[in-house]
Amino acid sequence: MDLSQYGRGTLVVSLPRNDAALARAAKEGGADLLKVHVNVHHRASGNAFGSLEEEAERIREIAAVGLPVGLVPGEETMISPQEAETLAERGIGFIDVYLTYLRLYLYRSGLPVIPAVNAETPPHLWRGLRALPGDWLEASVVPKDGYGKEPRGEDLAVLAAVGEATGRKLLVPSQRAMDPADLGLYFRVPQVHAIMIGAVVTGQEPDSLYKATAAFRRSLDALRARGWV
């Protein structure tokens, strides 16, 4: 998969469950990309995701919806090198994983790897990300005690600092209760490239996920029409 085809204003939906009904709702709402999980307990949704084999059929059904699918392959428990080599045939188009847990063999999958940093990642490592392959970064920089709360100006300042240090295209997740009306402020940060909405703003059911996706799509399209993204 070539991520370079996705310009500023890309909308990613991180599914709160590996569920094809949620994937269809995201597609109908205007998502560009989807993200699924294995081997993790997802903090925002409260859901636990099984191994790659346990989630394989659900992931296959999600891939069949017709949008490119990224995978969080684990944290302390991680897919094996052998499993990484099968991801493309399972319908996975890219990998998204926290820098702390990023095993180097994931690059051997042949898929784009998007490292993620969080609020605990030391700032002196930000510039060091330039040594890793790829040009995207998930900037998951809101502290844990800020999850679900109203966004702060500090969020944008940290995103700007991360973007300047890394030189990467930033994928910004909705850790806060992000409002589509505020997206123009996020895109004042030159490196902000894509917005990724998840359980904090989408809820966990197809109807609420569709409505949230459609609202973010409308806002991003309006910014694009004005030449802001």
Tab-separated table of C-alpha atoms in Angstrom:
chain	number	residue	atom	x	y	z
A	1	MET	CA	0.000	0.000	0.000
A	2	ASP	CA	1.233	3.481	-0.856
A	3	LEU	CA	0.221	6.000	1.824
A	4	SER	CA	1.524	8.895	-0.277
A	5	GLN	CA	-1.768	8.966	-2.193
A	6	TYR	CA	-3.527	10.262	0.932
A	7	GLY	CA	-3.237	14.034	1.193
A	8	ARG	CA	-3.975	16.461	4.006
A	9	GLY	CA	-7.464	16.051	5.353
A	10	THR	CA	-7.423	12.248	5.337
A	11	LEU	CA	-9.957	10.698	7.722
A	12	VAL	CA	-9.113	7.456	9.517
A	13	VAL	CA	-11.607	5.564	11.682
A	14	SER	CA	-10.176	3.394	14.444
A	15	LEU	CA	-12.809	0.740	14.986
A	16	PRO	CA	-13.757	0.197	18.647
A	17	ARG	CA	-14.419	-3.463	17.797
A	18	ASN	CA	-13.295	-5.638	14.920
A	19	ASP	CA	-16.787	-5.625	13.436
A	20	ALA	CA	-17.733	-5.407	9.751
A	21	ALA	CA	-20.928	-3.495	10.594
A	22	LEU	CA	-18.793	-0.742	12.118
A	23	ALA	CA	-16.519	-0.797	9.057
A	24	ARG	CA	-19.519	-0.375	6.754
A	25	ALA	CA	-20.804	2.526	8.858
A	26	ALA	CA	-17.377	4.190	8.627
A	27	LYS	CA	-17.287	3.768	4.855
A	28	GLU	CA	-20.792	5.162	4.451
A	29	GLY	CA	-19.826	8.117	6.626
A	30	GLY	CA	-16.862	8.984	4.396
A	31	ALA	CA	-13.811	7.405	6.013
A	32	ASP	CA	-10.677	7.047	3.887
A	33	LEU	CA	-8.918	4.400	5.985
A	34	LEU	CA	-9.803	1.997	8.803
A	35	LYS	CA	-7.782	0.688	11.720
A	36	VAL	CA	-8.227	-2.619	13.548
A	37	HIS	CA	-6.458	-4.161	16.533
A	38	VAL	CA	-5.065	-7.456	17.801
A	39	ASN	CA	-3.258	-8.421	21.022
A	40	VAL	CA	-4.312	-5.316	22.951
A	41	HIS	CA	-6.701	-4.023	25.572
A	42	HIS	CA	-7.979	-0.785	24.097
A	43	ARG	CA	-8.093	1.955	26.724
A	44	ALA	CA	-10.620	4.256	25.044
A	45	SER	CA	-13.214	1.585	24.224
A	46	GLY	CA	-12.521	-0.770	27.116
A	47	ASN	CA	-12.483	-3.675	24.650
A	48	ALA	CA	-9.981	-6.518	24.537
A	49	PHE	CA	-8.727	-7.803	21.181
A	50	GLY	CA	-7.503	-11.343	20.685
A	51	SER	CA	-4.603	-12.763	18.712
A	52	LEU	CA	-4.258	-12.413	14.964
A	53	GLU	CA	-5.682	-15.895	14.463
A	54	GLU	CA	-8.585	-15.214	16.825
A	55	GLU	CA	-9.436	-11.987	14.989
A	56	ALA	CA	-8.607	-13.256	11.488
A	57	GLU	CA	-12.130	-13.865	10.199
A	58	ARG	CA	-13.432	-10.549	11.534
A	59	ILE	CA	-10.498	-8.730	9.944
A	60	ARG	CA	-11.163	-10.502	6.645
A	61	GLU	CA	-14.788	-9.319	6.747
A	62	ILE	CA	-13.659	-5.765	7.504
A	63	ALA	CA	-11.172	-5.783	4.615
A	64	ALA	CA	-13.975	-6.970	2.323
A	65	VAL	CA	-15.858	-3.719	3.021
A	66	GLY	CA	-13.465	-2.107	0.560
A	67	LEU	CA	-11.431	0.472	2.473
A	68	PRO	CA	-7.701	0.117	3.201
A	69	VAL	CA	-7.168	-1.360	6.644
A	70	GLY	CA	-4.340	-0.691	9.089
A	71	LEU	CA	-3.462	-2.956	11.987
A	72	VAL	CA	-2.278	-2.377	15.531
A	73	PRO	CA	-0.354	-5.676	15.858
A	74	GLY	CA	0.049	-5.655	19.640
A	75	GLU	CA	2.009	-4.186	22.499
A	76	GLU	CA	3.929	-6.403	24.929
A	77	THR	CA	2.247	-9.317	23.180
A	78	MET	CA	2.995	-8.906	19.488
A	79	ILE	CA	2.341	-10.798	16.264
A	80	SER	CA	5.231	-13.056	15.303
A	81	PRO	CA	7.673	-12.441	12.436
A	82	GLN	CA	5.923	-15.239	10.529
A	83	GLU	CA	2.508	-13.643	11.068
A	84	ALA	CA	3.844	-10.262	9.954
A	85	GLU	CA	4.715	-11.753	6.583
A	86	THR	CA	1.063	-12.840	6.106
A	87	LEU	CA	-0.563	-9.469	6.779
A	88	ALA	CA	-0.920	-8.345	3.174
A	89	GLU	CA	-2.711	-11.547	2.212
A	90	ARG	CA	-5.038	-11.027	5.176
A	91	GLY	CA	-6.119	-7.672	3.753
A	92	ILE	CA	-3.921	-5.405	5.868
A	93	GLY	CA	-2.481	-2.347	4.135
A	94	PHE	CA	-0.358	-0.718	6.849
A	95	ILE	CA	0.828	-1.189	10.434
A	96	ASP	CA	0.340	1.321	13.271
A	97	VAL	CA	2.235	0.608	16.492
A	98	TYR	CA	3.619	2.494	19.476
A	99	LEU	CA	7.327	3.203	19.156
A	100	THR	CA	7.964	1.472	22.491
A	101	TYR	CA	6.564	-1.799	21.134
A	102	LEU	CA	7.705	-1.536	17.507
A	103	ARG	CA	9.596	-4.727	16.685
A	104	LEU	CA	12.024	-4.229	13.815
A	105	TYR	CA	10.788	-7.363	12.051
A	106	LEU	CA	7.498	-5.550	11.359
A	107	TYR	CA	9.318	-3.629	8.630
A	108	ARG	CA	9.974	-6.962	6.913
A	109	SER	CA	6.233	-7.289	6.286
A	110	GLY	CA	6.652	-5.031	3.258
A	111	LEU	CA	3.850	-2.790	4.547
A	112	PRO	CA	4.175	0.852	5.596
A	113	VAL	CA	4.788	1.095	9.333
A	114	ILE	CA	3.430	4.128	11.189
A	115	PRO	CA	5.143	4.499	14.563
A	116	ALA	CA	3.161	6.168	17.331
A	117	VAL	CA	4.386	8.352	20.157
A	118	ASN	CA	2.463	9.114	23.316
A	119	ALA	CA	2.617	11.661	26.111
A	120	GLU	CA	5.297	9.587	27.860
A	121	THR	CA	7.664	9.520	24.862
A	122	PRO	CA	10.695	11.671	25.808
A	123	PRO	CA	10.941	14.734	23.532
A	124	HIS	CA	14.604	13.972	22.835
A	125	LEU	CA	13.428	10.919	20.869
A	126	TRP	CA	11.173	12.916	18.560
A	127	ARG	CA	13.991	14.006	16.254
A	128	GLY	CA	15.412	10.483	16.331
A	129	LEU	CA	12.290	9.241	14.533
A	130	ARG	CA	13.825	10.634	11.353
A	131	ALA	CA	16.054	7.519	11.340
A	132	LEU	CA	13.083	5.167	10.906
A	133	PRO	CA	11.579	4.327	7.504
A	134	GLY	CA	8.394	6.076	6.434
A	135	ASP	CA	7.025	9.592	6.701
A	136	TRP	CA	3.861	9.245	8.851
A	137	LEU	CA	3.614	9.367	12.640
A	138	GLU	CA	0.683	8.843	14.962
A	139	ALA	CA	0.898	11.685	17.478
A	140	SER	CA	-1.016	10.241	20.417
A	141	VAL	CA	0.236	12.958	22.742
A	142	VAL	CA	-2.664	13.651	25.135
A	143	PRO	CA	-1.889	12.545	28.731
A	144	LYS	CA	-4.009	9.679	30.040
A	145	ASP	CA	-5.882	11.948	32.434
A	146	GLY	CA	-6.998	14.048	29.446
A	147	TYR	CA	-8.825	11.246	27.620
A	148	GLY	CA	-12.374	12.188	26.744
A	149	LYS	CA	-12.018	15.731	28.046
A	150	GLU	CA	-12.304	18.977	26.126
A	151	PRO	CA	-9.296	19.729	23.872
A	152	ARG	CA	-6.691	22.219	25.099
A	153	GLY	CA	-4.452	24.680	23.326
A	154	GLU	CA	-1.540	22.734	24.782
A	155	ASP	CA	-2.518	19.822	22.522
A	156	LEU	CA	-1.891	21.919	19.428
A	157	ALA	CA	1.380	23.288	20.764
A	158	VAL	CA	2.658	19.768	21.444
A	159	LEU	CA	1.569	18.625	17.973
A	160	ALA	CA	3.454	21.542	16.435
A	161	ALA	CA	6.584	20.663	18.432
A	162	VAL	CA	6.380	16.985	17.462
A	163	GLY	CA	5.811	17.840	13.816
A	164	GLU	CA	8.736	20.259	13.672
A	165	ALA	CA	11.083	17.814	15.411
A	166	THR	CA	10.145	14.736	13.390
A	167	GLY	CA	9.367	16.277	10.000
A	168	ARG	CA	6.648	13.629	9.631
A	169	LYS	CA	3.032	13.758	8.505
A	170	LEU	CA	1.031	13.611	11.711
A	171	LEU	CA	-1.938	11.321	12.216
A	172	VAL	CA	-3.857	12.854	15.122
A	173	PRO	CA	-6.181	10.579	17.119
A	174	SER	CA	-9.284	11.787	18.934
A	175	GLN	CA	-8.077	11.115	22.458
A	176	ARG	CA	-9.906	14.253	23.564
A	177	ALA	CA	-13.599	14.912	22.886
A	178	MET	CA	-12.584	16.415	19.546
A	179	ASP	CA	-15.207	18.604	17.832
A	180	PRO	CA	-15.358	18.697	14.005
A	181	ALA	CA	-15.846	22.478	14.245
A	182	ASP	CA	-12.313	22.824	15.649
A	183	LEU	CA	-10.449	20.985	12.899
A	184	GLY	CA	-9.318	24.224	11.264
A	185	LEU	CA	-7.235	24.919	14.379
A	186	TYR	CA	-5.578	21.504	14.189
A	187	PHE	CA	-4.632	22.100	10.558
A	188	ARG	CA	-2.903	25.353	11.482
A	189	VAL	CA	-0.129	22.950	12.489
A	190	PRO	CA	1.648	22.399	9.143
A	191	GLN	CA	2.514	18.762	9.801
A	192	VAL	CA	-1.021	17.710	10.789
A	193	HIS	CA	-2.002	15.487	7.898
A	194	ALA	CA	-4.824	13.185	8.994
A	195	ILE	CA	-7.414	12.903	11.739
A	196	MET	CA	-8.191	9.524	13.300
A	197	ILE	CA	-11.464	9.245	15.180
A	198	GLY	CA	-12.158	6.460	17.638
A	199	ALA	CA	-14.368	5.451	20.533
A	200	VAL	CA	-14.089	8.765	22.408
A	201	VAL	CA	-16.038	10.535	19.638
A	202	THR	CA	-17.620	7.696	17.622
A	203	GLY	CA	-19.164	5.616	20.377
A	204	GLN	CA	-19.265	1.866	19.840
A	205	GLU	CA	-22.339	1.288	17.690
A	206	PRO	CA	-22.768	1.629	13.905
A	207	ASP	CA	-25.265	4.486	14.095
A	208	SER	CA	-23.168	6.726	16.341
A	209	LEU	CA	-20.009	5.834	14.434
A	210	TYR	CA	-21.654	6.725	11.114
A	211	LYS	CA	-22.878	10.080	12.433
A	212	ALA	CA	-19.478	11.014	13.858
A	213	THR	CA	-17.638	9.953	10.700
A	214	ALA	CA	-20.015	11.939	8.493
A	215	ALA	CA	-19.610	15.042	10.681
A	216	PHE	CA	-15.814	14.878	10.517
A	217	ARG	CA	-15.950	14.210	6.771
A	218	ARG	CA	-18.087	17.299	6.202
A	219	SER	CA	-15.725	19.442	8.243
A	220	LEU	CA	-12.620	18.172	6.451
A	221	ASP	CA	-14.246	18.617	3.041
A	222	ALA	CA	-15.209	22.181	3.953
A	223	LEU	CA	-11.604	22.938	4.954
A	224	ARG	CA	-10.372	21.454	1.707
A	225	ALA	CA	-12.846	23.532	-0.297
A	226	ARG	CA	-11.458	26.662	1.374
A	227	GLY	CA	-7.900	25.587	0.608
A	228	TRP	CA	-7.050	25.188	4.299
A	229	VAL	CA	-5.872	21.589	3.933
